[in-house]
């Protein structure tokens, strides 16, 4: 990509898409094509084809998807499989037809089999049964990856796929019903602080380990791959290290300045003991994350306070324990 390349970032208002736009702009890319859902509904095939026919896009990053936490996935599986299949099929196919030079598609660490060997290597994809709670989402995303690989093989289309770990940062979703684990914790501690709750309760023992990448690092990795990687193989994108959920909760408590205690609901399941991706393929290309958890959490909480915190005095959600089981 040269700095004048015309680049379409699909989903530019989302957590990942907005970070990619920030990163592209900071790096000096000037010709960004951005459309929100009201201007271009990516589930509408005719509209997507017309858009690509018209816009002469050179590069595409697909950060548009239907994304959500455990509750949303369990309640709205039909929406997750339909919307994701439509969005990615429409964009990948129209981009290839319009002669786009290169496309980046995003999978997720949660597509790997439930009991994949740790740390999870890229080869583990489709090697065992998947986590049932997000199966519709995972099946759709794996179809997107397979589509990129098939278009590369049959049509020579330079479509690459990255597998991000859990992400967090400015632009995240903090609503108790739909958020992922980390922003859900920030919201829970914040609400408890505002309401003067004496305890925030965590599901299980807090010993399971998970990985979290700051979204600006994710955006940096996306650009790195767009500029330097042209392979068929998927590439894990993560921090390369994990943290016990109890320790993460302690860090968030400190970041938020919550004075109460952290309780554990030991009747609740712990979930998988560890979920960490092997990032040696990405690290071998010279990429490393730059922002550690303490700084990332601080920046995220500041963004939350300015943009997403409920008006004080907040009423906490009725004593909802924090769950991380499916992430
Ligand atoms: N967040 C994570 O922890 C995480 C982890 C691993 C992988 N990923 C991957 O990263 C990608 C981006 O995720 P994210 O967390 O940034 O999600 P997000 O914050 O929910 O953003 C998704 C974006 O897609 C747009 N979109 C959804 N449906 C659309 C449609 N029909 N037409 C046009 N735009 C549509 C949304 O627009 P609206 O604002 O209008 O809804 C939003 O801007 C996804 O592929 C996801 O699988 C995310």
XYZ file of C-alpha atoms and ligand atoms in Angstrom:
375
model
C 0.000 0.000 0.000
C 1.313 3.465 -0.720
C 0.105 6.474 1.258
C -2.285 7.578 -1.529
C -3.975 4.195 -1.842
C -7.750 4.200 -1.676
C -8.665 2.102 1.381
C -12.140 1.003 2.483
C -12.428 0.313 6.224
C -15.734 -1.506 6.698
C -17.152 -0.947 10.201
C -15.123 2.208 10.832
C -17.252 3.223 13.807
C -16.686 0.015 15.755
C -14.007 -0.792 18.333
C -11.523 -2.203 15.807
C -12.563 -0.144 12.780
C -12.191 3.185 14.587
C -8.722 2.185 15.849
C -7.705 1.169 12.315
C -8.866 4.534 10.970
C -6.845 6.322 13.690
C -3.800 4.227 12.837
C -4.118 4.739 9.064
C -4.509 8.494 9.517
C -1.532 8.693 11.898
C 0.604 6.692 9.472
C -0.212 9.111 6.660
C -2.853 7.288 4.605
C -5.109 10.006 3.254
C -7.664 8.371 0.941
C -9.913 6.486 3.340
C -13.382 5.465 2.213
C -15.779 5.247 5.156
C -19.493 4.447 5.177
C -21.675 3.856 8.195
C -24.527 1.388 8.163
C -27.129 4.020 7.188
C -25.059 4.893 4.096
C -24.151 1.315 3.146
C -25.786 -1.721 4.707
C -23.222 -4.439 4.105
C -25.872 -7.166 4.289
C -27.367 -5.705 1.069
C -25.578 -7.453 -1.800
C -26.744 -5.121 -4.582
C -25.734 -2.028 -2.596
C -22.307 -3.478 -1.793
C -21.644 -4.396 -5.443
C -22.734 -0.964 -6.639
C -20.480 0.661 -4.031
C -17.410 -1.292 -5.187
C -18.209 -0.706 -8.872
C -18.359 3.023 -8.204
C -15.575 3.697 -5.704
C -12.417 2.197 -7.249
C -11.202 0.836 -3.929
C -7.660 -0.573 -3.879
C -7.524 -2.106 -0.381
C -10.179 -3.392 2.022
C -10.133 -4.058 5.753
C -13.287 -5.784 7.007
C -13.846 -4.660 10.595
C -17.632 -4.806 10.174
C -19.344 -7.741 11.802
C -22.043 -8.625 14.268
C -20.043 -9.013 17.487
C -21.089 -9.578 21.092
C -20.499 -11.267 24.425
C -21.818 -14.549 25.786
C -25.372 -13.392 26.458
C -25.858 -11.794 23.039
C -24.431 -14.867 21.314
C -26.694 -17.233 23.214
C -29.826 -15.159 22.676
C -29.344 -14.051 19.067
C -27.549 -16.896 17.290
C -29.681 -16.490 14.155
C -28.671 -12.838 13.813
C -25.009 -13.683 14.379
C -24.798 -16.340 11.663
C -26.979 -14.478 9.112
C -25.445 -11.017 9.433
C -21.860 -12.229 9.474
C -22.321 -14.567 6.513
C -23.998 -11.781 4.526
C -21.517 -9.025 5.401
C -18.374 -11.016 4.688
C -19.722 -12.798 1.586
C -20.928 -9.544 0.044
C -17.731 -7.635 0.771
C -15.217 -10.349 -0.154
C -16.996 -11.220 -3.404
C -17.666 -7.624 -4.497
C -14.083 -6.629 -3.655
C -12.676 -9.434 -5.799
C -15.073 -8.629 -8.682
C -14.064 -4.958 -8.564
C -10.354 -5.769 -8.767
C -9.361 -4.857 -5.201
C -5.640 -5.535 -4.695
C -5.765 -6.895 -1.172
C -8.279 -7.563 1.598
C -7.937 -8.271 5.322
C -10.610 -10.366 7.034
C -10.803 -10.709 10.824
C -11.577 -13.971 12.561
C -11.252 -14.397 16.327
C -9.503 -16.552 18.914
C -12.953 -17.839 19.909
C -13.194 -19.744 16.605
C -10.660 -22.297 17.829
C -11.839 -25.625 19.260
C -12.969 -25.518 22.870
C -10.202 -27.867 24.025
C -7.421 -26.748 21.685
C -3.919 -27.338 22.996
C -2.462 -24.228 24.678
C -1.007 -21.930 23.524
C -3.253 -22.223 20.466
C -1.479 -22.495 17.148
C -3.141 -21.515 13.855
C -3.178 -25.191 12.794
C -5.705 -25.918 15.565
C -8.554 -24.337 13.570
C -11.207 -26.959 12.754
C -9.291 -29.652 14.631
C -11.991 -30.323 17.256
C -15.462 -29.444 18.576
C -16.103 -25.726 19.060
C -17.465 -23.827 22.045
C -21.260 -24.318 21.740
C -22.307 -20.889 23.088
C -20.976 -18.938 20.084
C -21.228 -21.607 17.403
C -23.360 -19.584 14.927
C -20.836 -16.713 15.067
C -17.857 -19.075 14.820
C -19.281 -21.072 11.906
C -19.939 -17.860 9.976
C -16.436 -16.520 10.651
C -14.779 -19.812 9.699
C -16.773 -19.666 6.449
C -15.281 -16.197 5.872
C -11.761 -17.506 6.385
C -12.405 -20.449 4.069
C -13.849 -18.067 1.488
C -10.699 -15.912 1.582
C -8.517 -18.992 1.145
C -10.679 -20.372 -1.690
C -10.736 -17.023 -3.529
C -6.949 -16.880 -3.210
C -6.580 -20.394 -4.589
C -9.117 -20.225 -7.424
C -8.972 -16.540 -8.408
C -5.578 -15.418 -7.094
C -7.295 -12.851 -4.830
C -4.900 -11.543 -2.159
C -7.206 -12.011 0.842
C -5.497 -12.491 4.217
C -6.991 -13.449 7.594
C -6.011 -12.406 11.121
C -7.216 -14.056 14.342
C -7.389 -11.399 17.090
C -7.388 -12.278 20.786
C -9.837 -10.568 23.153
C -9.588 -6.850 22.407
C -10.392 -3.811 24.524
C -9.969 -0.060 24.365
C -11.646 3.226 23.415
C -14.837 2.613 21.453
C -15.656 -0.625 23.284
C -19.158 -1.620 24.359
C -19.891 -1.411 28.071
C -23.584 -2.317 28.258
C -24.056 -5.166 30.794
C -26.203 -7.182 28.361
C -23.917 -7.130 25.327
C -20.366 -6.367 26.453
C -17.348 -8.641 26.431
C -15.730 -9.643 29.743
C -13.184 -6.829 30.212
C -15.396 -3.820 29.406
C -18.170 -5.555 31.378
C -15.853 -5.587 34.412
C -14.987 -1.908 33.973
C -18.678 -1.086 33.909
C -19.433 -3.289 36.916
C -16.661 -1.790 39.071
C -17.612 1.714 38.001
C -21.299 1.166 38.833
C -20.380 -0.374 42.197
C -18.131 2.607 42.981
C -20.847 5.102 42.103
C -23.486 3.211 44.103
C -21.227 2.546 47.107
C -21.612 -1.237 46.782
C -19.310 -2.967 49.282
C -18.438 -5.942 47.048
C -18.116 -6.845 43.389
C -18.533 -10.556 42.806
C -16.587 -12.549 40.242
C -17.783 -15.877 38.825
C -15.681 -18.788 40.061
C -12.199 -18.746 41.554
C -10.622 -16.076 39.334
C -7.788 -18.453 38.402
C -8.627 -19.036 34.686
C -6.205 -17.189 32.457
C -7.155 -15.098 29.419
C -5.337 -12.741 27.010
C -6.264 -9.159 26.130
C -4.833 -6.896 23.437
C -5.257 -3.127 23.418
C -7.158 -2.192 20.268
C -4.551 0.282 18.992
C -2.031 -2.560 19.029
C -4.550 -4.620 17.062
C -4.862 -1.813 14.509
C -1.075 -1.584 14.310
C -0.899 -5.336 13.644
C -3.563 -5.031 10.911
C -1.505 -2.402 9.090
C 1.634 -4.438 9.591
C -0.051 -7.452 7.946
C -1.509 -5.341 5.128
C 1.943 -3.951 4.408
C 4.023 -7.099 4.894
C 2.029 -10.350 4.752
C 0.575 -12.031 1.661
C 0.031 -15.629 2.762
C -2.882 -18.054 2.710
C -2.355 -19.082 6.352
C -4.316 -17.338 9.086
C -2.248 -15.310 11.573
C -2.908 -15.082 15.319
C -2.788 -11.536 16.706
C -2.422 -11.243 20.459
C -0.194 -9.986 23.252
C 1.617 -13.326 23.623
C 0.870 -13.483 27.348
C -2.170 -14.087 29.518
C -3.417 -13.006 32.944
C -5.557 -14.664 35.627
C -9.056 -13.195 35.611
C -8.783 -12.479 39.351
C -5.599 -10.455 38.761
C -7.243 -8.596 35.888
C -10.192 -7.777 38.165
C -7.707 -6.429 40.731
C -6.093 -4.212 38.089
C -9.467 -2.914 36.946
C -10.508 -2.248 40.557
C -7.375 -0.140 40.971
C -7.855 1.668 37.647
C -11.460 2.514 38.479
C -10.587 3.456 42.070
C -13.200 1.147 43.570
C -12.663 0.958 47.354
C -14.756 -2.188 48.014
C -13.760 -5.834 48.040
C -13.682 -8.475 45.346
C -15.862 -11.502 46.121
C -16.034 -14.881 44.414
C -19.165 -16.867 43.619
C -17.715 -20.351 43.888
C -21.006 -21.978 42.829
C -20.373 -20.620 39.334
C -18.173 -22.488 36.842
C -14.616 -21.404 36.117
C -14.734 -22.149 32.400
C -11.646 -23.231 30.511
C -8.493 -22.880 32.674
C -6.476 -21.131 29.968
C -6.965 -19.485 26.582
C -3.823 -18.123 25.007
C -2.854 -17.992 21.357
C 0.586 -18.832 20.052
C 1.689 -15.646 18.282
C 5.079 -16.852 17.066
C 3.978 -16.629 13.407
C 3.181 -12.918 13.795
C 6.165 -12.161 16.043
C 8.462 -13.798 13.458
C 7.470 -10.995 11.063
C 8.870 -8.434 13.519
C 5.653 -7.187 15.103
C 5.276 -6.644 18.886
C 2.493 -5.019 20.966
C 3.344 -1.638 22.489
C 0.680 -0.994 25.131
C 0.539 -3.109 28.297
C -2.549 -3.739 30.396
C -2.050 -0.998 33.042
C -1.766 1.745 30.406
C -4.458 0.218 28.184
C -6.907 -0.049 31.090
C -6.219 3.532 32.129
C -6.849 4.848 28.614
C -9.971 2.713 28.274
C -11.426 3.882 31.589
C -10.775 7.513 30.662
C -12.620 6.966 27.364
C -15.459 5.215 29.204
C -15.847 8.128 31.639
C -16.070 10.656 28.791
C -18.184 8.652 26.387
C -20.010 5.700 27.858
C -20.490 6.061 31.623
C -24.135 6.276 32.716
C -25.087 9.617 34.257
C -24.300 9.719 38.011
C -25.650 8.610 40.380
C -25.632 5.271 38.562
C -27.839 2.427 39.602
C -25.807 -0.784 39.435
C -27.233 -3.751 37.591
C -28.722 -5.971 40.316
C -25.657 -7.789 41.731
C -24.610 -9.445 38.490
C -21.515 -11.601 38.982
C -18.783 -11.156 36.424
C -18.493 -14.070 33.988
C -15.713 -14.813 31.596
C -16.616 -18.409 30.825
C -16.914 -18.310 27.025
C -14.202 -15.765 26.253
N -13.950 -7.010 20.117
C -13.185 -8.078 20.285
O -12.763 -8.406 21.406
C -12.806 -8.910 19.083
C -12.035 -10.053 19.315
C -11.666 -10.845 18.238
C -12.077 -10.496 16.959
N -12.821 -9.378 16.743
C -13.233 -9.083 15.365
O -12.989 -7.739 15.035
C -13.992 -7.276 14.113
C -14.558 -5.967 14.638
O -15.110 -6.170 15.920
P -15.466 -4.956 16.900
O -15.254 -5.436 18.275
O -14.820 -3.724 16.417
O -17.042 -4.851 16.679
P -17.991 -3.566 16.866
O -17.366 -2.581 17.779
O -19.336 -4.099 17.203
O -18.012 -2.920 15.410
C -18.613 -3.577 14.351
C -18.889 -2.574 13.267
O -19.550 -3.255 12.193
C -20.605 -2.433 11.740
N -21.674 -3.209 11.121
C -22.325 -4.256 11.660
N -23.259 -4.673 10.820
C -23.216 -3.860 9.720
C -23.944 -3.785 8.517
N -24.944 -4.624 8.258
N -23.616 -2.818 7.630
C -22.609 -1.953 7.887
N -21.879 -1.974 9.013
C -22.188 -2.930 9.923
C -21.104 -1.750 12.988
O -21.866 -0.640 12.647
P -22.967 -0.058 13.679
O -22.160 0.779 14.618
O -23.893 0.680 12.814
O -23.600 -1.245 14.359
C -19.794 -1.427 13.683
O -19.265 -0.226 13.216
C -15.000 -8.392 13.983
O -14.779 -9.100 12.821
C -14.730 -9.279 15.186
O -15.011 -10.616 14.906
C -13.202 -8.578 17.780
